[in-house]
Tab-separated table of C-alpha atoms in Angstrom:
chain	number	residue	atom	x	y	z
A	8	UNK	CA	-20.134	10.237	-22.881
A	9	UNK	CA	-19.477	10.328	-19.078
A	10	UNK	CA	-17.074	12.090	-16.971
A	11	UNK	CA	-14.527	10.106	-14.822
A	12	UNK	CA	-11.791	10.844	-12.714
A	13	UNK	CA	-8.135	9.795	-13.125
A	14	UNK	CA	-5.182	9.693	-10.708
A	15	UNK	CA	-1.930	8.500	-11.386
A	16	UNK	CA	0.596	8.236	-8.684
A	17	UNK	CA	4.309	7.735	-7.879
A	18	UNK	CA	6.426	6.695	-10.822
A	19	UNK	CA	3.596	7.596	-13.166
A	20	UNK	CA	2.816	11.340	-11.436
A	21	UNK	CA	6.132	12.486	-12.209
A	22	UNK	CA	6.764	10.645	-15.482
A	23	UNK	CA	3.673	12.096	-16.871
A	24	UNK	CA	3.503	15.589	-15.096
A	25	UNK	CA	-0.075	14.862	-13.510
A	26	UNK	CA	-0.980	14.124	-10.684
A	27	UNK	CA	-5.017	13.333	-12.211
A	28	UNK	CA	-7.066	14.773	-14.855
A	29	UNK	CA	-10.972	14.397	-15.386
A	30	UNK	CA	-11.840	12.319	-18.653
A	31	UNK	CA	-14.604	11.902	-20.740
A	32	UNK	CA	-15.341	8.389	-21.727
A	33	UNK	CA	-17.319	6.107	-23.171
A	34	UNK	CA	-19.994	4.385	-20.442
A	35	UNK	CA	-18.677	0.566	-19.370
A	36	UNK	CA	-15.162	0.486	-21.305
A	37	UNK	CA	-12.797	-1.680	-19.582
A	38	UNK	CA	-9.359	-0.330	-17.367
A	39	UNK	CA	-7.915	-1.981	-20.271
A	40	UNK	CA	-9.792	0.449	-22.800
A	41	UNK	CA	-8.276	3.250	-21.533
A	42	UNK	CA	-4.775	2.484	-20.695
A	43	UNK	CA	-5.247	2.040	-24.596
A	44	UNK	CA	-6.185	5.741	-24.856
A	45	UNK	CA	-3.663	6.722	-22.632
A	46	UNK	CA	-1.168	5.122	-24.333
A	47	UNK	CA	-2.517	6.722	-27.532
A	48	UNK	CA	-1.487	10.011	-26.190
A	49	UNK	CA	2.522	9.023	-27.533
A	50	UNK	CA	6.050	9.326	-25.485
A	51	UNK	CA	5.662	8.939	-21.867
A	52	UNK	CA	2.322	8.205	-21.775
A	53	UNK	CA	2.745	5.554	-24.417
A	54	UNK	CA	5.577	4.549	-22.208
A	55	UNK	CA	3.736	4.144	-19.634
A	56	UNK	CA	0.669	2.375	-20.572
A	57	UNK	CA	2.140	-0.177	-23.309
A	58	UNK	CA	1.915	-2.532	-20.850
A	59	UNK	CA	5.647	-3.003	-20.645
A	60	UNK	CA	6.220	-1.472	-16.925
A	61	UNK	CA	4.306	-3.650	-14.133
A	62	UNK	CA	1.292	-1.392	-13.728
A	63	UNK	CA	-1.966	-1.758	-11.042
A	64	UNK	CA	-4.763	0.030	-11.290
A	65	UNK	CA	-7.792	0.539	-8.705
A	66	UNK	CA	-11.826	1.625	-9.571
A	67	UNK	CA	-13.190	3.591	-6.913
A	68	UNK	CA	-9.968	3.152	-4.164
A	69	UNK	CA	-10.199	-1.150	-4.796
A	70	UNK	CA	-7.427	-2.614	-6.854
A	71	UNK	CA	-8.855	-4.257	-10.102
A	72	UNK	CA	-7.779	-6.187	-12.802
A	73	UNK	CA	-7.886	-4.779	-16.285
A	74	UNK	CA	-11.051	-6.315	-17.553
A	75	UNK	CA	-12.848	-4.103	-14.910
A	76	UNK	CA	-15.734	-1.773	-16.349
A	77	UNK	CA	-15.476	1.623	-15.765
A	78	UNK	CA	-19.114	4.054	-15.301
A	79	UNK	CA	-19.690	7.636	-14.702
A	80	UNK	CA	-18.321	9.472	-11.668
A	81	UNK	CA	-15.708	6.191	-10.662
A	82	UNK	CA	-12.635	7.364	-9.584
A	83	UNK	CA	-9.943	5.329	-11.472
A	84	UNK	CA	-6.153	4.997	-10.037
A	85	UNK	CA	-3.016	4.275	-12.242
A	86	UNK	CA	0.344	3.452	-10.202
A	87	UNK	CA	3.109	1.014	-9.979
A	88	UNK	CA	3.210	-1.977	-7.911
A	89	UNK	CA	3.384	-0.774	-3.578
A	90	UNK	CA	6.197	-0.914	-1.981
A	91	UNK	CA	5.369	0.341	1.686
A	92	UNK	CA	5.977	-1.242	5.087
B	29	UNK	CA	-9.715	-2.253	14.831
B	30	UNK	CA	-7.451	0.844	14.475
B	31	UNK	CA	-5.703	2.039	11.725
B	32	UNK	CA	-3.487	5.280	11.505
B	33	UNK	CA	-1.551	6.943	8.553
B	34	UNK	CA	0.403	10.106	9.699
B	35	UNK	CA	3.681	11.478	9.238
B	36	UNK	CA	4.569	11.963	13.334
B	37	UNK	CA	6.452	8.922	14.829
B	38	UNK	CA	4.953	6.444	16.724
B	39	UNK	CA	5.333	5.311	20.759
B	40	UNK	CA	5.853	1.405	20.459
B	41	UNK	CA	5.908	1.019	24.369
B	42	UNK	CA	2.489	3.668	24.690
B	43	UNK	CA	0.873	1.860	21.620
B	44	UNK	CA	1.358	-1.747	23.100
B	45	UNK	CA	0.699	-0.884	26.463
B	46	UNK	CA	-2.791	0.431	25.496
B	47	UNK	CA	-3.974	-2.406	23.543
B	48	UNK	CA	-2.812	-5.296	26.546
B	49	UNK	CA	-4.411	-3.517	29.083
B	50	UNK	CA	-7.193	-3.034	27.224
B	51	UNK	CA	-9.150	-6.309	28.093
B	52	UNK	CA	-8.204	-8.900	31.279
B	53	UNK	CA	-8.861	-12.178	28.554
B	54	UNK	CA	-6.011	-10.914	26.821
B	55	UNK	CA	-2.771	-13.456	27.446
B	56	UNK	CA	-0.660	-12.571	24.227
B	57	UNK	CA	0.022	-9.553	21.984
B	58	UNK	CA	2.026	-10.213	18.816
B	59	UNK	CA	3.774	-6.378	17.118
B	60	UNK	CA	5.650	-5.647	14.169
B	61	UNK	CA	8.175	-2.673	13.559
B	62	UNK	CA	9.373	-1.776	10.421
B	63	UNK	CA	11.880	1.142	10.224
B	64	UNK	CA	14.237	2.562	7.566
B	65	UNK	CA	17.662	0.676	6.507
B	66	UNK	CA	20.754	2.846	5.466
B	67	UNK	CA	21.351	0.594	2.214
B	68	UNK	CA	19.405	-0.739	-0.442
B	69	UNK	CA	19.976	-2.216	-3.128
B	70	UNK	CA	24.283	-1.571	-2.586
B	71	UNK	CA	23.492	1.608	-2.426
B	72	UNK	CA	23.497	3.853	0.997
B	73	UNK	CA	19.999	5.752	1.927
B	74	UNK	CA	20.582	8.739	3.144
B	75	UNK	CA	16.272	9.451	3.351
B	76	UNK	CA	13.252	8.415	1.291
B	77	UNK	CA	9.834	9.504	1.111
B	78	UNK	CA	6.646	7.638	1.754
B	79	UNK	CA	4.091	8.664	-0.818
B	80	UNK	CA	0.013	7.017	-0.438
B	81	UNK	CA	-3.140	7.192	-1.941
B	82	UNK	CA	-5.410	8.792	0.435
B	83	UNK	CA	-8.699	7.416	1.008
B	84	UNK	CA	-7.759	4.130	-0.566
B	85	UNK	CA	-4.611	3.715	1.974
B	86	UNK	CA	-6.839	3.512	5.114
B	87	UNK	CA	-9.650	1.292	2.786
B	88	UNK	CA	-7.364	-1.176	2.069
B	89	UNK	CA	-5.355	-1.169	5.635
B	90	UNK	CA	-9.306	-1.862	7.177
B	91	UNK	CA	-9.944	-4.454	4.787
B	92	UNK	CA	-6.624	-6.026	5.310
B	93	UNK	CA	-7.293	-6.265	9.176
B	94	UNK	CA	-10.921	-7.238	8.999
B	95	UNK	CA	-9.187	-10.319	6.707
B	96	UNK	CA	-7.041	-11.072	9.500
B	97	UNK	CA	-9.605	-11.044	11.790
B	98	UNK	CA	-12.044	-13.554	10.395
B	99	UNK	CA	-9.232	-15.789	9.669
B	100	UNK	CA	-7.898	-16.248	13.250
B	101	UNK	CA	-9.710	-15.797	16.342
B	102	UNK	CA	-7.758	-12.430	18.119
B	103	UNK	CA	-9.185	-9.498	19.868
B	104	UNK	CA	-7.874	-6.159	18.433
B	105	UNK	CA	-5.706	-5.102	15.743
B	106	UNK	CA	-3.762	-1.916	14.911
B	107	UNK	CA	-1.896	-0.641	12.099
B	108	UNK	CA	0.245	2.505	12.393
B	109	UNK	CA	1.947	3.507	8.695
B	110	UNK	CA	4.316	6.845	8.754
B	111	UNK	CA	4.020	9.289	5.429
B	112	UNK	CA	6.341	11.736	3.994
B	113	UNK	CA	10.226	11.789	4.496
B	114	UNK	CA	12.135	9.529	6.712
B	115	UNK	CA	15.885	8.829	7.605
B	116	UNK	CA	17.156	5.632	8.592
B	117	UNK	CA	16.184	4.533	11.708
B	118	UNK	CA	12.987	5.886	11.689
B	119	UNK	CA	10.369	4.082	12.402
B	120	UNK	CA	7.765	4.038	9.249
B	121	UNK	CA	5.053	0.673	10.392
B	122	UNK	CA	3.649	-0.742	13.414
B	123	UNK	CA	1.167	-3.457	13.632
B	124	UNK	CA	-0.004	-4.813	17.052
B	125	UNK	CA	-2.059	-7.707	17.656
B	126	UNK	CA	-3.724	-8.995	20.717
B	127	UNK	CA	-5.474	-12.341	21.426
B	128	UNK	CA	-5.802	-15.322	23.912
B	129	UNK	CA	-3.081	-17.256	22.581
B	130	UNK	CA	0.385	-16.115	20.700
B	131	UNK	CA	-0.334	-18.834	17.557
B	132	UNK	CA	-3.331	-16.474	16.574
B	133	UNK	CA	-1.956	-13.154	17.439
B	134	UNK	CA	1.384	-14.094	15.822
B	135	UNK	CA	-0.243	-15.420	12.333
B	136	UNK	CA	-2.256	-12.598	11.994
B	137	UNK	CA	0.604	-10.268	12.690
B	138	UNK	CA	2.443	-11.705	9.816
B	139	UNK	CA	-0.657	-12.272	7.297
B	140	UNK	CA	-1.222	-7.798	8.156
B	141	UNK	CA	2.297	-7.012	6.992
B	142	UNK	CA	2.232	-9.431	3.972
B	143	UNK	CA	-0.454	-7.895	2.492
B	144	UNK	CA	0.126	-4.393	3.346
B	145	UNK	CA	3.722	-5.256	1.908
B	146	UNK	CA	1.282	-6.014	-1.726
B	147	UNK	CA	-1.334	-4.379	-1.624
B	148	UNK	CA	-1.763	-1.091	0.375
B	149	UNK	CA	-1.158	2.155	-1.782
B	150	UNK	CA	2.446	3.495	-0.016
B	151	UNK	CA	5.262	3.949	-2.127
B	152	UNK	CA	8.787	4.635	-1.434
B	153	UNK	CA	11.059	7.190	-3.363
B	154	UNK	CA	15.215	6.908	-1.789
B	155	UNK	CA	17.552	9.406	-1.366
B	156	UNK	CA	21.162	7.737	-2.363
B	157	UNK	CA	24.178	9.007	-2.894
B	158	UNK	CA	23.408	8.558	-6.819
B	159	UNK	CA	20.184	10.058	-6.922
B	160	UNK	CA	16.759	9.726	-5.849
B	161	UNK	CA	15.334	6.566	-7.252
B	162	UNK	CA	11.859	4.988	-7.411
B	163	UNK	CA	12.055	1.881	-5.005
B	164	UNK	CA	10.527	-0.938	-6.906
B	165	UNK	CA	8.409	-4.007	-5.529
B	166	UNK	CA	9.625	-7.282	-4.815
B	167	UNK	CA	8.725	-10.602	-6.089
B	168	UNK	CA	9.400	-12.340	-2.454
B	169	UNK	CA	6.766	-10.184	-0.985
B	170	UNK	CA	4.214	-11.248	-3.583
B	171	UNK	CA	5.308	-15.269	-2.741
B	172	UNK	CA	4.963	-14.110	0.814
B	173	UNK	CA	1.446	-12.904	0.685
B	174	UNK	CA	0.585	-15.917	-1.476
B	175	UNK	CA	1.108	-18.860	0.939
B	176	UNK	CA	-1.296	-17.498	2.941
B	177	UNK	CA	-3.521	-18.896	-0.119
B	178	UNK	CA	-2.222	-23.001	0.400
B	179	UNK	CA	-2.987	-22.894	3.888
């Protein structure tokens, strides 16, 4: 088991009460893998990473796509689409 | 190549003046200047805030003008993106481009903002007169950033 990081931003910061957490996970699972785990946690979390609400996610500060593999120490970001400018 | 995210405002005349008298081969600079509307949506903004990612905001603003610069042949670029609240009026992006010719400085001026529209980590929370509300991303913006993919 390795340790990552997690941030979550925006909508998903205040809809789950954290602003990032460390994790242990498995070595190589996919961004896919654990929004699964998130989503395991029930209510908002669930919510959140069903995959109903449009949802991007970024490995080591580049956006990915949910097949991405995830390895010890990567910082992994969880946020809704951007909407600056 | 110079890219800025800060809460202070930003001098357009200051920032544009700089970059055109920067080099004598310059003969066009192209800017951009977003700032913040009073309604959205049907509904009136009284002030939002600008929330980012930092670290990955400047990352993906550099990668975003180092694209623009490989696809068109200009001289400098800068991006300026405000943080934190803002009322309307404000001022919250600035991009300034400078080349030989307008066609380049003007195409990569547009291609900057369309993908910093998709793809740099900013998002805005409103202030409106029913509540604060998440603002969420449009579908034109994606289209927007896509043509640059046919051409």
């Amino acid at each position: 088991m390795d340790m990552i990081k997690v941030l979550y931003f925006a909508r998903l910061r205040e809809s789950l009460g954290s602003a990032g957490e460390s994790l242990e996970v498995q070595d190589g699972l996919s961004v896919a893998d654990l929004m699964a785990l998130l989503a395991a946690r029930g209510d908002q979390w669930q919510q959140e990473f069903d995959g109903c609400k449009p949802l991007r996610a970024a490995v080591n500060q580049t956006l990915v796509l949910n097949d991405a593999r995830i390895h010890a120490g990567d910082e992994v970001a969880f946020f809704p689409p951007v909407t600056g400018g | 190549m110079t890219v800025r995210v800060q809460h202070d405002d930003f001098d357009i005349g200051a920032e544009i003046a700089a970059m055109r008298l920067a080099r004598k081969d310059i003969g066009a600079v192209a800017s951009f200047v977003g700032q913040v509307r009073d309604l959205n949506e049907g509904d009136e903004v009284a002030a939002m805030t600008l929330e980012h990612y930092p670290g990955m905001t400047e990352k993906a603003l550099e990668q975003i003008v180092e694209q623009a610069k490989q696809r068109w042949d200009i001289f400098d670029a800068l991006v300026i993106h405000r943080i934190g609240e803002l009322k309307p009026l404000d001022q919250i992006v600035l991009v300034v481009v400078s080349g030989a010719h307008r066609g380049e400085a003007f195409a990569a001026c547009q291609y900057i903002m369309d993908y910093l529209k998709t793809e740099a980590p900013f998002w805005k929370k409103e202030q409106t007169s029913s509540g604060e509300r998440w603002v969420e991303a449009k579908a034109s913006d994606d289209s927007a950033r896509e043509r640059w993919n046919k051409q």
